[in-house]
GROMACS .gro file of N, CA and C in nm:
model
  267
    1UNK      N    1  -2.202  -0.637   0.939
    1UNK     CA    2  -2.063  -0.660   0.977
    1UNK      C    3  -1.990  -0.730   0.862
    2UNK      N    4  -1.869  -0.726   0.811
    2UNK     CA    5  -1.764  -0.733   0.709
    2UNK      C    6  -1.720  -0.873   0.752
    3UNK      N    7  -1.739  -0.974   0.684
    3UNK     CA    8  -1.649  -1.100   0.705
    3UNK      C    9  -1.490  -1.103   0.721
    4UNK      N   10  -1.434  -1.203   0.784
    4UNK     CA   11  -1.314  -1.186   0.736
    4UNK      C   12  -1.250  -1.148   0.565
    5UNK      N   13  -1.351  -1.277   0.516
    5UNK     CA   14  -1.298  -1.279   0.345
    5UNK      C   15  -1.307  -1.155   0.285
    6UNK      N   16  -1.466  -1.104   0.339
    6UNK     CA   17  -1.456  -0.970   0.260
    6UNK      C   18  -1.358  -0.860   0.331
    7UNK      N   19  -1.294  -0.842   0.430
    7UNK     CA   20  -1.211  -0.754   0.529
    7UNK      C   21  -1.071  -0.789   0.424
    8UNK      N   22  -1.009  -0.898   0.387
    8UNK     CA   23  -0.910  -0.969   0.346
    8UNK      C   24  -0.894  -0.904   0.199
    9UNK      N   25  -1.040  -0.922   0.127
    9UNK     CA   26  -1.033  -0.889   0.020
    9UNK      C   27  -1.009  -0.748  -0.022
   10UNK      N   28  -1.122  -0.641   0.068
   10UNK     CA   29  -1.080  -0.494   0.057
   10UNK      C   30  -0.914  -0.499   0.100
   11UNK      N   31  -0.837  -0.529   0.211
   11UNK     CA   32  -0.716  -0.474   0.215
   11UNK      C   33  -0.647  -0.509   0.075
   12UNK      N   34  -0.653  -0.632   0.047
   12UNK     CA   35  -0.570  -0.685  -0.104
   12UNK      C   36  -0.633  -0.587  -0.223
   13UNK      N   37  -0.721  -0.565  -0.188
   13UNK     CA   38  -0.767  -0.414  -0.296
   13UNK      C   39  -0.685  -0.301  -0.262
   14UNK      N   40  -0.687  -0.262  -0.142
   14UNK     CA   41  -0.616  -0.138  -0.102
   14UNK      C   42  -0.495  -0.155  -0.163
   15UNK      N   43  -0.424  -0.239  -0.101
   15UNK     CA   44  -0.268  -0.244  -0.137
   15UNK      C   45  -0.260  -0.268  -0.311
   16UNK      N   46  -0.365  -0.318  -0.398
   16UNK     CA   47  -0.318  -0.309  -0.525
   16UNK      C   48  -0.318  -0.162  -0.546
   17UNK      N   49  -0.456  -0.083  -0.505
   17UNK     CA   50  -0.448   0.036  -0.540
   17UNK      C   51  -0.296   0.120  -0.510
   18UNK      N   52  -0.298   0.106  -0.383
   18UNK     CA   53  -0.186   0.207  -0.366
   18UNK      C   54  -0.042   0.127  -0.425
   19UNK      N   55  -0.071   0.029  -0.462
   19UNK     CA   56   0.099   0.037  -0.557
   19UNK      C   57   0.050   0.059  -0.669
   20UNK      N   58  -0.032   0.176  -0.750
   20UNK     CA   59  -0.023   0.204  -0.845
   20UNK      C   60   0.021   0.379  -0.792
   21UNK      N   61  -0.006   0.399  -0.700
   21UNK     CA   62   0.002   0.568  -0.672
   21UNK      C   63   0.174   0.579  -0.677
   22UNK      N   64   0.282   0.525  -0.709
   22UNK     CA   65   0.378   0.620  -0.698
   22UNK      C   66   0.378   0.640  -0.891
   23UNK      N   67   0.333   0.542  -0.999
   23UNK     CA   68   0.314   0.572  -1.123
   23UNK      C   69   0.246   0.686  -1.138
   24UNK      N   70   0.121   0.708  -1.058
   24UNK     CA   71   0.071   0.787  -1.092
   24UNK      C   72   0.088   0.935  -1.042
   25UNK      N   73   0.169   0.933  -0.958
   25UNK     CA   74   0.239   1.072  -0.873
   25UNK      C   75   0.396   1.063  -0.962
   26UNK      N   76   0.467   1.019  -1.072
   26UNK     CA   77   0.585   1.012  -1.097
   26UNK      C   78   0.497   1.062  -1.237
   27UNK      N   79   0.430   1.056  -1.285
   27UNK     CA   80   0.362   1.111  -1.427
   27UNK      C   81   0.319   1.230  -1.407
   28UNK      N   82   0.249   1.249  -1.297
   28UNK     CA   83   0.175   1.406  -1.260
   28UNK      C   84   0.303   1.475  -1.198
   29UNK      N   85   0.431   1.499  -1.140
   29UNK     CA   86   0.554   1.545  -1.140
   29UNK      C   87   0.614   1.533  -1.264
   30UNK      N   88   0.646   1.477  -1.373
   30UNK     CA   89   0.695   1.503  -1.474
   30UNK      C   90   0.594   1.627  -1.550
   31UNK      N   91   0.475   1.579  -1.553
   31UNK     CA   92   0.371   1.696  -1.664
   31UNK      C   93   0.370   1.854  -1.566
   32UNK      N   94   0.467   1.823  -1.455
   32UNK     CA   95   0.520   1.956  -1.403
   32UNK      C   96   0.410   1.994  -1.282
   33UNK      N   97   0.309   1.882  -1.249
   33UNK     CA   98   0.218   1.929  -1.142
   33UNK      C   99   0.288   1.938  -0.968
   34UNK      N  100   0.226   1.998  -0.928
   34UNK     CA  101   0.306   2.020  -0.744
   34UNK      C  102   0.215   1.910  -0.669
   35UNK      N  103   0.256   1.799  -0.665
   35UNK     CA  104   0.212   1.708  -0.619
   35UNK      C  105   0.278   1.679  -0.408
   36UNK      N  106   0.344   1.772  -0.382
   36UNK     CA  107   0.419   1.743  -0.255
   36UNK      C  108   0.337   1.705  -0.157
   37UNK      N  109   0.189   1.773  -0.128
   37UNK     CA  110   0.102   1.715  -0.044
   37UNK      C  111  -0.008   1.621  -0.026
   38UNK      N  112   0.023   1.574  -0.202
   38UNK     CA  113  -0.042   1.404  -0.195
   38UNK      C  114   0.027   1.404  -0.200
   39UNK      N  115   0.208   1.340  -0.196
   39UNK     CA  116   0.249   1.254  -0.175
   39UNK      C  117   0.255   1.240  -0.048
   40UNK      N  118   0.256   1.369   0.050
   40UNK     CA  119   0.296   1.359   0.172
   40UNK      C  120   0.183   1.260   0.248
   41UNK      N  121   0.050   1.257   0.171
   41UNK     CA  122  -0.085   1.186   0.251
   41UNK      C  123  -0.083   1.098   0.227
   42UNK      N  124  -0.020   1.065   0.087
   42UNK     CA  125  -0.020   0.880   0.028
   42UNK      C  126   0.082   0.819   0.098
   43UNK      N  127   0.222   0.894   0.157
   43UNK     CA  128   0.294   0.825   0.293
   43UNK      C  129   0.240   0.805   0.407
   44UNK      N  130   0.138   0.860   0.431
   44UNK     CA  131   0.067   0.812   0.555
   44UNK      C  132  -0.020   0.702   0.483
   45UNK      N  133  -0.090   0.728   0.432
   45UNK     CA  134  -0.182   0.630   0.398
   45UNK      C  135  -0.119   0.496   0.345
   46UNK      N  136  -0.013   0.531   0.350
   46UNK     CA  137   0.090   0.358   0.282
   46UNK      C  138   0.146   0.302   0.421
   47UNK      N  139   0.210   0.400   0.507
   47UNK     CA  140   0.220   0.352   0.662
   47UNK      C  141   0.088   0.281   0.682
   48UNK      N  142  -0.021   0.357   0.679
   48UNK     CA  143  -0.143   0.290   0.789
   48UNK      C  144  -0.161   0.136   0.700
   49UNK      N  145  -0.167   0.115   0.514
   49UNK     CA  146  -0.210   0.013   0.509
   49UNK      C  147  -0.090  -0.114   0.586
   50UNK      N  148   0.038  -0.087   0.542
   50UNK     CA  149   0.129  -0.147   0.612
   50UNK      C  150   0.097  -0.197   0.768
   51UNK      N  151   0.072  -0.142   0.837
   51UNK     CA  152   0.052  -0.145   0.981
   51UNK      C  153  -0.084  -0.239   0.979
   52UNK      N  154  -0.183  -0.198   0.887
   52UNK     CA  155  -0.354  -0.298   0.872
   52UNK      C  156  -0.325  -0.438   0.836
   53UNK      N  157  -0.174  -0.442   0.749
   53UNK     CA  158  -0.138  -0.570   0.662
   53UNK      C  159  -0.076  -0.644   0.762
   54UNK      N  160  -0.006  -0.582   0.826
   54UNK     CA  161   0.064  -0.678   0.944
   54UNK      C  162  -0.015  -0.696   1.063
   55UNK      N  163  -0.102  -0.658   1.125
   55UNK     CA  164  -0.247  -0.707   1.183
   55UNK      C  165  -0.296  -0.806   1.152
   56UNK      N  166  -0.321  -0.787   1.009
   56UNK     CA  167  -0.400  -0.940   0.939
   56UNK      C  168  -0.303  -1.054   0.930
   57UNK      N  169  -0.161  -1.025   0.907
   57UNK     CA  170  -0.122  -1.137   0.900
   57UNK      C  171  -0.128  -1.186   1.045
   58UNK      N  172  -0.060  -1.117   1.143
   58UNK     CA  173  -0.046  -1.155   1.311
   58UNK      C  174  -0.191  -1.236   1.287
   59UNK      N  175  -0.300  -1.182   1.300
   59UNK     CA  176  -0.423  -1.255   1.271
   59UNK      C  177  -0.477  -1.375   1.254
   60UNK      N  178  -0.400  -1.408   1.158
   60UNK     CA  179  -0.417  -1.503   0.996
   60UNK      C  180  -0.293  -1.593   1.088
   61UNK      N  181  -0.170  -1.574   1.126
   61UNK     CA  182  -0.052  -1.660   1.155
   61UNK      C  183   0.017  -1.686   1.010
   62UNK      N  184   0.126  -1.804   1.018
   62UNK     CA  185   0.215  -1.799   0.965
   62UNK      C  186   0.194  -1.912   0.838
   63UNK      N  187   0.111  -2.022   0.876
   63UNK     CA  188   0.073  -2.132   0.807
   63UNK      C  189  -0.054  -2.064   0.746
   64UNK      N  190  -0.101  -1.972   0.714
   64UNK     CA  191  -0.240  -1.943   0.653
   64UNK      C  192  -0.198  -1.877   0.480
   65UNK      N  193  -0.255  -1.929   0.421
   65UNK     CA  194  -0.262  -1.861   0.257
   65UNK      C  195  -0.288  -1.746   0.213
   66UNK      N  196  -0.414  -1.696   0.356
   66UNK     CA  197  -0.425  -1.533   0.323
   66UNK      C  198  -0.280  -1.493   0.355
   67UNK      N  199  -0.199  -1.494   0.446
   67UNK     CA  200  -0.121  -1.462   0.540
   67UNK      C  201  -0.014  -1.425   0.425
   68UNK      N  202   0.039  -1.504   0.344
   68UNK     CA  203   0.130  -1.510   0.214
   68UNK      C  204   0.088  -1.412   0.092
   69UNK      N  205  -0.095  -1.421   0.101
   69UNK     CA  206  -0.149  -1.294  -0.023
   69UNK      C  207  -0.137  -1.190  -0.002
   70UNK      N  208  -0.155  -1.137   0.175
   70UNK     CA  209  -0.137  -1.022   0.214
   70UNK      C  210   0.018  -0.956   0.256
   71UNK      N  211   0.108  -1.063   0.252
   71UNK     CA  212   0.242  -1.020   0.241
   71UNK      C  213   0.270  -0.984   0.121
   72UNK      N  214   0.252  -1.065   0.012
   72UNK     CA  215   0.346  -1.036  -0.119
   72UNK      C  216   0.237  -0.888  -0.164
   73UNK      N  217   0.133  -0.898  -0.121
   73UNK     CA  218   0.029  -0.774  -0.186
   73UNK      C  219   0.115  -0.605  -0.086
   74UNK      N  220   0.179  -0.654   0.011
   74UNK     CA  221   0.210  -0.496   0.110
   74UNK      C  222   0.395  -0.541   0.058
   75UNK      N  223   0.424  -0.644   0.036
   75UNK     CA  224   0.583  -0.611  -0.009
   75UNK      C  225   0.585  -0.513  -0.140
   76UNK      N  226   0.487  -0.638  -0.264
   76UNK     CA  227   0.532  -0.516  -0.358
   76UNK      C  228   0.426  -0.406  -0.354
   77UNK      N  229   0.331  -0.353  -0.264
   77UNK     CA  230   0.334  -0.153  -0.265
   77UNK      C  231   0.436  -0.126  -0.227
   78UNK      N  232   0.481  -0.171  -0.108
   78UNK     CA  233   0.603  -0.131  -0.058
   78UNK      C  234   0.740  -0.123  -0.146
   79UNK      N  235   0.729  -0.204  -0.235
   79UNK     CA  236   0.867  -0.171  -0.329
   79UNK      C  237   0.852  -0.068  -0.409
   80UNK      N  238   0.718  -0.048  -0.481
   80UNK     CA  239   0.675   0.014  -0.557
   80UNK      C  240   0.732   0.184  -0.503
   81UNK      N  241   0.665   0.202  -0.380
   81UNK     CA  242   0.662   0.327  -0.335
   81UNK      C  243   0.761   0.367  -0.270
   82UNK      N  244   0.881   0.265  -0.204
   82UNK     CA  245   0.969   0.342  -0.163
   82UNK      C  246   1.095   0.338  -0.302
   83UNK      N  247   1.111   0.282  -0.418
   83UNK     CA  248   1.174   0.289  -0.544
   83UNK      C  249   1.107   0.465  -0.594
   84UNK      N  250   1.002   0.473  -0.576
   84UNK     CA  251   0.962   0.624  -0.592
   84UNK      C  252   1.018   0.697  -0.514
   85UNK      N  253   0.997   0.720  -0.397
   85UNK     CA  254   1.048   0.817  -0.304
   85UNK      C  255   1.203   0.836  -0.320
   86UNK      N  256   1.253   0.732  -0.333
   86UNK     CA  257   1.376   0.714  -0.340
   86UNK      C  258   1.456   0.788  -0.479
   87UNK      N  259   1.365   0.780  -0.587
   87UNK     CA  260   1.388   0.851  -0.701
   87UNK      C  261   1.344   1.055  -0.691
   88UNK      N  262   1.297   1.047  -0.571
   88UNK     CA  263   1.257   1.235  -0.549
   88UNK      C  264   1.385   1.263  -0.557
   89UNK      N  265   1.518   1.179  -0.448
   89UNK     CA  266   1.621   1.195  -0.438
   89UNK      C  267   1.617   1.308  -0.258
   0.00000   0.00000   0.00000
């Protein structure tokens, strides 16, 4: 069974990963690749971590330190990826 710390730690992994995916879907659309149905899966998969991040915090509460790592870690994917989407136009 997964500790909290280590549960805490994979999501703060997740969410670094996926705020690198709109760089890397905005490079593979420029070199002219048809990227429409990863992006369409990396919007789900950015919903679900969103939805996992706000669990942990509810979790964690409002006075907890994870609670603040796992916000600023799902704000900026979240900026990251909707500044992308937003640039498809």
């Amino acid at each position: 069974m997964m500790s909290t710390d280590d549960a805490t730690d994979e999501l703060l992994q997740e969410l670094s990963d996926a705020k690198t995916w709109a760089e890397r879907f905005k490079s593979e659309l420029e070199s002219g690749s048809d990227v429409d149905d990863e992006i369409k899966e990396a919007d789900k998969k950015i919903e679900e971590l969103e939805n996992r991040a706000r669990e942990a915090m509810k979790k964690f509460g409002c006075d907890c330190p994870e609670t603040r790592t796992i916000s600023r870690g799902m704000t900026d994917m979240l900026i990251e990826w909707h500044i992308f989407k937003d640039s498809l136009g």
